[in-house]
Amino acid sequence: MTRPLTGARVQITPQGFALFRDFLQEACGILLGDNKEYLVSSRLSSIMNEQSYSSLDELVSAMRRSSRLKEQVVDAMTTNETLWFRDIHPFNILRDRLLPELSSGMQPLRIWSAACSSGQEPYSISMTLDEFKRSRPGQLKAGERIVATDISPTMLEHARRGTYDMLAVGRGLQKDHLSRHFRQNAEGGWQINRDIQSRVEFKSLNLLGNYGILGKFDIVFCRNVLIYFSSDLKQQILRKIHTQLKPGGYLFLGASESLGHLSDIYEMVHCSPGIIYRAK
C-alpha cells in the first residue's frame, strides 16, 4: 500500500496529488510530472502549515474559494531560478545579428521577455541594447522598448525594484557589466542603473491568457518555460506568440525546447551557435 508523504503537517496521498496536479495545470498550465510529490511538499509546506491545511485536498478546496490563496500557491510552485545572460549566445545573436538587421526601422523596436521571473533576462536584454548602441552611435533612432511579463506578483515586484544581492549578481553577471550598469546601495545590495531599468516595462501575464493587450513585437524571448507545459498547451502558446510577432519577427526558445510541428508558421534560422525562429 502507498503511504502518504508527510512534511511537517503536510500529507500527500496519490489522490490528493492528482487533484492538485489537475488544479495547477488548469490555473497556470504547469504540468507536474509523476513522482513530484517531494517538490509539492517542499514548496507548499510553509503555506499549508500557516493555514493549518493537513492535506492537498483541503488546500485545493480552499483555493477554489480564495483567489489570494490560489495566487500564493501558484507563486510558490513557479520555478523562479534564473541567470544573467543565460546561455550567452542568444544575447550575442541579438547584438550581432538581429539588432543590425532591425535597427533602421521607422518604428520603435519592441522585445517581449515572457516568464521574466525576477528580471534578469529583460535587464540582460537591455544591457545588450546599451552595448549595441554604444558601439553603433545613431542606430535605433526610433527607440526601443522591452515588455517583460510573469505570472508571479512576487517576482514582478522584485524585478521592478531592480535590486539584487551579491549572490544574485554573481549568477552569470560579468564584472564589467556590474561596474557599468549597477551601483551599490547602503544595504550592500546592487541597484541596476536607471538607463537600463527605464527600457523595461513589467506586466502581469498568464501564458494561458490573452496576449492581445501587449501589442506586436519584433523579437520574443520565451525561454526555459515551455518545458513545464503539456504538448498541446505548448503548441497553443507558440501559436499565440506568433500572432504577436510582426511578419519576419524572431522567437528565441530555451536550449532544450523546440517548436514541434509548427513549420507552417515559423522558419528555423541556424546561427552557429544557436537556433532562432522567424515568423512566416
JSON list of N, CA and C in Angstrom, two decimals, residues 4 10-11 18 25 30 33 47-48 65 67 81 133 142 156 160 169 180 189 197 202 206 242-243 247 249 272:
[
{"chain": "A", "resi": 4, "resn": "PRO", "atom": "N", "xyz": [1.16, 7.85, 2.65]},
{"chain": "A", "resi": 4, "resn": "PRO", "atom": "CA", "xyz": [1.18, 9.28, 2.40]},
{"chain": "A", "resi": 4, "resn": "PRO", "atom": "C", "xyz": [2.57, 9.85, 2.67]},
{"chain": "A", "resi": 10, "resn": "VAL", "atom": "N", "xyz": [2.09, 18.29, 6.42]},
{"chain": "A", "resi": 10, "resn": "VAL", "atom": "CA", "xyz": [1.60, 18.07, 5.06]},
{"chain": "A", "resi": 10, "resn": "VAL", "atom": "C", "xyz": [1.48, 16.58, 4.77]},
{"chain": "A", "resi": 11, "resn": "GLN", "atom": "N", "xyz": [0.34, 16.18, 4.25]},
{"chain": "A", "resi": 11, "resn": "GLN", "atom": "CA", "xyz": [0.14, 14.81, 3.82]},
{"chain": "A", "resi": 11, "resn": "GLN", "atom": "C", "xyz": [-0.18, 14.82, 2.33]},
{"chain": "A", "resi": 18, "resn": "ALA", "atom": "N", "xyz": [-2.95, 13.97, -7.41]},
{"chain": "A", "resi": 18, "resn": "ALA", "atom": "CA", "xyz": [-3.62, 14.03, -8.71]},
{"chain": "A", "resi": 18, "resn": "ALA", "atom": "C", "xyz": [-4.59, 15.21, -8.78]},
{"chain": "A", "resi": 25, "resn": "GLN", "atom": "N", "xyz": [-2.49, 22.70, -13.34]},
{"chain": "A", "resi": 25, "resn": "GLN", "atom": "CA", "xyz": [-2.46, 22.82, -14.80]},
{"chain": "A", "resi": 25, "resn": "GLN", "atom": "C", "xyz": [-3.59, 23.71, -15.29]},
{"chain": "A", "resi": 30, "resn": "ILE", "atom": "N", "xyz": [1.12, 24.72, -15.76]},
{"chain": "A", "resi": 30, "resn": "ILE", "atom": "CA", "xyz": [2.25, 23.90, -15.34]},
{"chain": "A", "resi": 30, "resn": "ILE", "atom": "C", "xyz": [1.80, 22.45, -15.18]},
{"chain": "A", "resi": 33, "resn": "GLY", "atom": "N", "xyz": [5.11, 16.40, -13.33]},
{"chain": "A", "resi": 33, "resn": "GLY", "atom": "CA", "xyz": [5.36, 15.03, -13.72]},
{"chain": "A", "resi": 33, "resn": "GLY", "atom": "C", "xyz": [5.05, 14.06, -12.59]},
{"chain": "A", "resi": 47, "resn": "ILE", "atom": "N", "xyz": [3.09, 27.31, 3.47]},
{"chain": "A", "resi": 47, "resn": "ILE", "atom": "CA", "xyz": [1.73, 27.84, 3.27]},
{"chain": "A", "resi": 47, "resn": "ILE", "atom": "C", "xyz": [0.71, 26.96, 3.97]},
{"chain": "A", "resi": 48, "resn": "MET", "atom": "N", "xyz": [0.86, 25.65, 3.83]},
{"chain": "A", "resi": 48, "resn": "MET", "atom": "CA", "xyz": [-0.12, 24.75, 4.42]},
{"chain": "A", "resi": 48, "resn": "MET", "atom": "C", "xyz": [-0.05, 24.77, 5.94]},
{"chain": "A", "resi": 65, "resn": "ARG", "atom": "N", "xyz": [-12.02, 28.76, -3.37]},
{"chain": "A", "resi": 65, "resn": "ARG", "atom": "CA", "xyz": [-12.78, 29.82, -2.71]},
{"chain": "A", "resi": 65, "resn": "ARG", "atom": "C", "xyz": [-11.99, 31.12, -2.58]},
{"chain": "A", "resi": 67, "resn": "SER", "atom": "N", "xyz": [-9.02, 33.53, -4.26]},
{"chain": "A", "resi": 67, "resn": "SER", "atom": "CA", "xyz": [-8.08, 33.87, -5.34]},
{"chain": "A", "resi": 67, "resn": "SER", "atom": "C", "xyz": [-6.72, 34.25, -4.78]},
{"chain": "A", "resi": 81, "resn": "GLU", "atom": "N", "xyz": [14.14, 30.20, -10.62]},
{"chain": "A", "resi": 81, "resn": "GLU", "atom": "CA", "xyz": [15.59, 30.27, -10.77]},
{"chain": "A", "resi": 81, "resn": "GLU", "atom": "C", "xyz": [15.95, 30.85, -12.14]},
{"chain": "A", "resi": 133, "resn": "LYS", "atom": "N", "xyz": [24.15, 50.06, -28.88]},
{"chain": "A", "resi": 133, "resn": "LYS", "atom": "CA", "xyz": [24.03, 51.49, -29.18]},
{"chain": "A", "resi": 133, "resn": "LYS", "atom": "C", "xyz": [25.34, 52.23, -28.93]},
{"chain": "A", "resi": 142, "resn": "ALA", "atom": "N", "xyz": [14.67, 55.23, -33.73]},
{"chain": "A", "resi": 142, "resn": "ALA", "atom": "CA", "xyz": [13.24, 55.24, -33.40]},
{"chain": "A", "resi": 142, "resn": "ALA", "atom": "C", "xyz": [12.97, 54.84, -31.96]},
{"chain": "A", "resi": 156, "resn": "LEU", "atom": "N", "xyz": [7.48, 39.83, -10.04]},
{"chain": "A", "resi": 156, "resn": "LEU", "atom": "CA", "xyz": [7.36, 41.11, -10.73]},
{"chain": "A", "resi": 156, "resn": "LEU", "atom": "C", "xyz": [7.73, 42.28, -9.82]},
{"chain": "A", "resi": 160, "resn": "ARG", "atom": "N", "xyz": [10.75, 44.81, -10.67]},
{"chain": "A", "resi": 160, "resn": "ARG", "atom": "CA", "xyz": [10.56, 46.25, -10.79]},
{"chain": "A", "resi": 160, "resn": "ARG", "atom": "C", "xyz": [11.53, 47.03, -9.90]},
{"chain": "A", "resi": 169, "resn": "VAL", "atom": "N", "xyz": [23.73, 38.70, -8.16]},
{"chain": "A", "resi": 169, "resn": "VAL", "atom": "CA", "xyz": [24.55, 39.31, -9.21]},
{"chain": "A", "resi": 169, "resn": "VAL", "atom": "C", "xyz": [25.70, 38.40, -9.61]},
{"chain": "A", "resi": 180, "resn": "ARG", "atom": "N", "xyz": [29.52, 48.73, -14.74]},
{"chain": "A", "resi": 180, "resn": "ARG", "atom": "CA", "xyz": [28.98, 49.72, -15.68]},
{"chain": "A", "resi": 180, "resn": "ARG", "atom": "C", "xyz": [27.50, 50.00, -15.46]},
{"chain": "A", "resi": 189, "resn": "GLY", "atom": "N", "xyz": [23.32, 45.85, -1.26]},
{"chain": "A", "resi": 189, "resn": "GLY", "atom": "CA", "xyz": [22.77, 45.28, -2.48]},
{"chain": "A", "resi": 189, "resn": "GLY", "atom": "C", "xyz": [23.22, 46.07, -3.69]},
{"chain": "A", "resi": 197, "resn": "GLN", "atom": "N", "xyz": [17.15, 50.21, -16.56]},
{"chain": "A", "resi": 197, "resn": "GLN", "atom": "CA", "xyz": [15.84, 49.87, -15.99]},
{"chain": "A", "resi": 197, "resn": "GLN", "atom": "C", "xyz": [14.70, 50.53, -16.74]},
{"chain": "A", "resi": 202, "resn": "PHE", "atom": "N", "xyz": [7.25, 46.10, -16.87]},
{"chain": "A", "resi": 202, "resn": "PHE", "atom": "CA", "xyz": [6.84, 44.81, -16.33]},
{"chain": "A", "resi": 202, "resn": "PHE", "atom": "C", "xyz": [5.32, 44.74, -16.24]},
{"chain": "A", "resi": 206, "resn": "ASN", "atom": "N", "xyz": [-0.53, 35.65, -17.51]},
{"chain": "A", "resi": 206, "resn": "ASN", "atom": "CA", "xyz": [-0.58, 34.19, -17.52]},
{"chain": "A", "resi": 206, "resn": "ASN", "atom": "C", "xyz": [-0.48, 33.75, -18.97]},
{"chain": "A", "resi": 242, "resn": "HIS", "atom": "N", "xyz": [2.99, 33.67, -32.06]},
{"chain": "A", "resi": 242, "resn": "HIS", "atom": "CA", "xyz": [3.12, 34.02, -33.48]},
{"chain": "A", "resi": 242, "resn": "HIS", "atom": "C", "xyz": [2.20, 35.18, -33.85]},
{"chain": "A", "resi": 243, "resn": "THR", "atom": "N", "xyz": [1.02, 35.21, -33.27]},
{"chain": "A", "resi": 243, "resn": "THR", "atom": "CA", "xyz": [0.09, 36.30, -33.58]},
{"chain": "A", "resi": 243, "resn": "THR", "atom": "C", "xyz": [0.59, 37.64, -33.05]},
{"chain": "A", "resi": 247, "resn": "PRO", "atom": "N", "xyz": [5.42, 40.29, -38.94]},
{"chain": "A", "resi": 247, "resn": "PRO", "atom": "CA", "xyz": [5.92, 39.41, -40.01]},
{"chain": "A", "resi": 247, "resn": "PRO", "atom": "C", "xyz": [7.44, 39.49, -40.11]},
{"chain": "A", "resi": 249, "resn": "GLY", "atom": "N", "xyz": [9.35, 38.61, -37.69]},
{"chain": "A", "resi": 249, "resn": "GLY", "atom": "CA", "xyz": [9.87, 38.75, -36.33]},
{"chain": "A", "resi": 249, "resn": "GLY", "atom": "C", "xyz": [10.50, 37.46, -35.85]},
{"chain": "A", "resi": 272, "resn": "SER", "atom": "N", "xyz": [24.72, 29.30, -35.46]},
{"chain": "A", "resi": 272, "resn": "SER", "atom": "CA", "xyz": [26.08, 28.78, -35.22]},
{"chain": "A", "resi": 272, "resn": "SER", "atom": "C", "xyz": [26.90, 29.61, -34.22]}
]
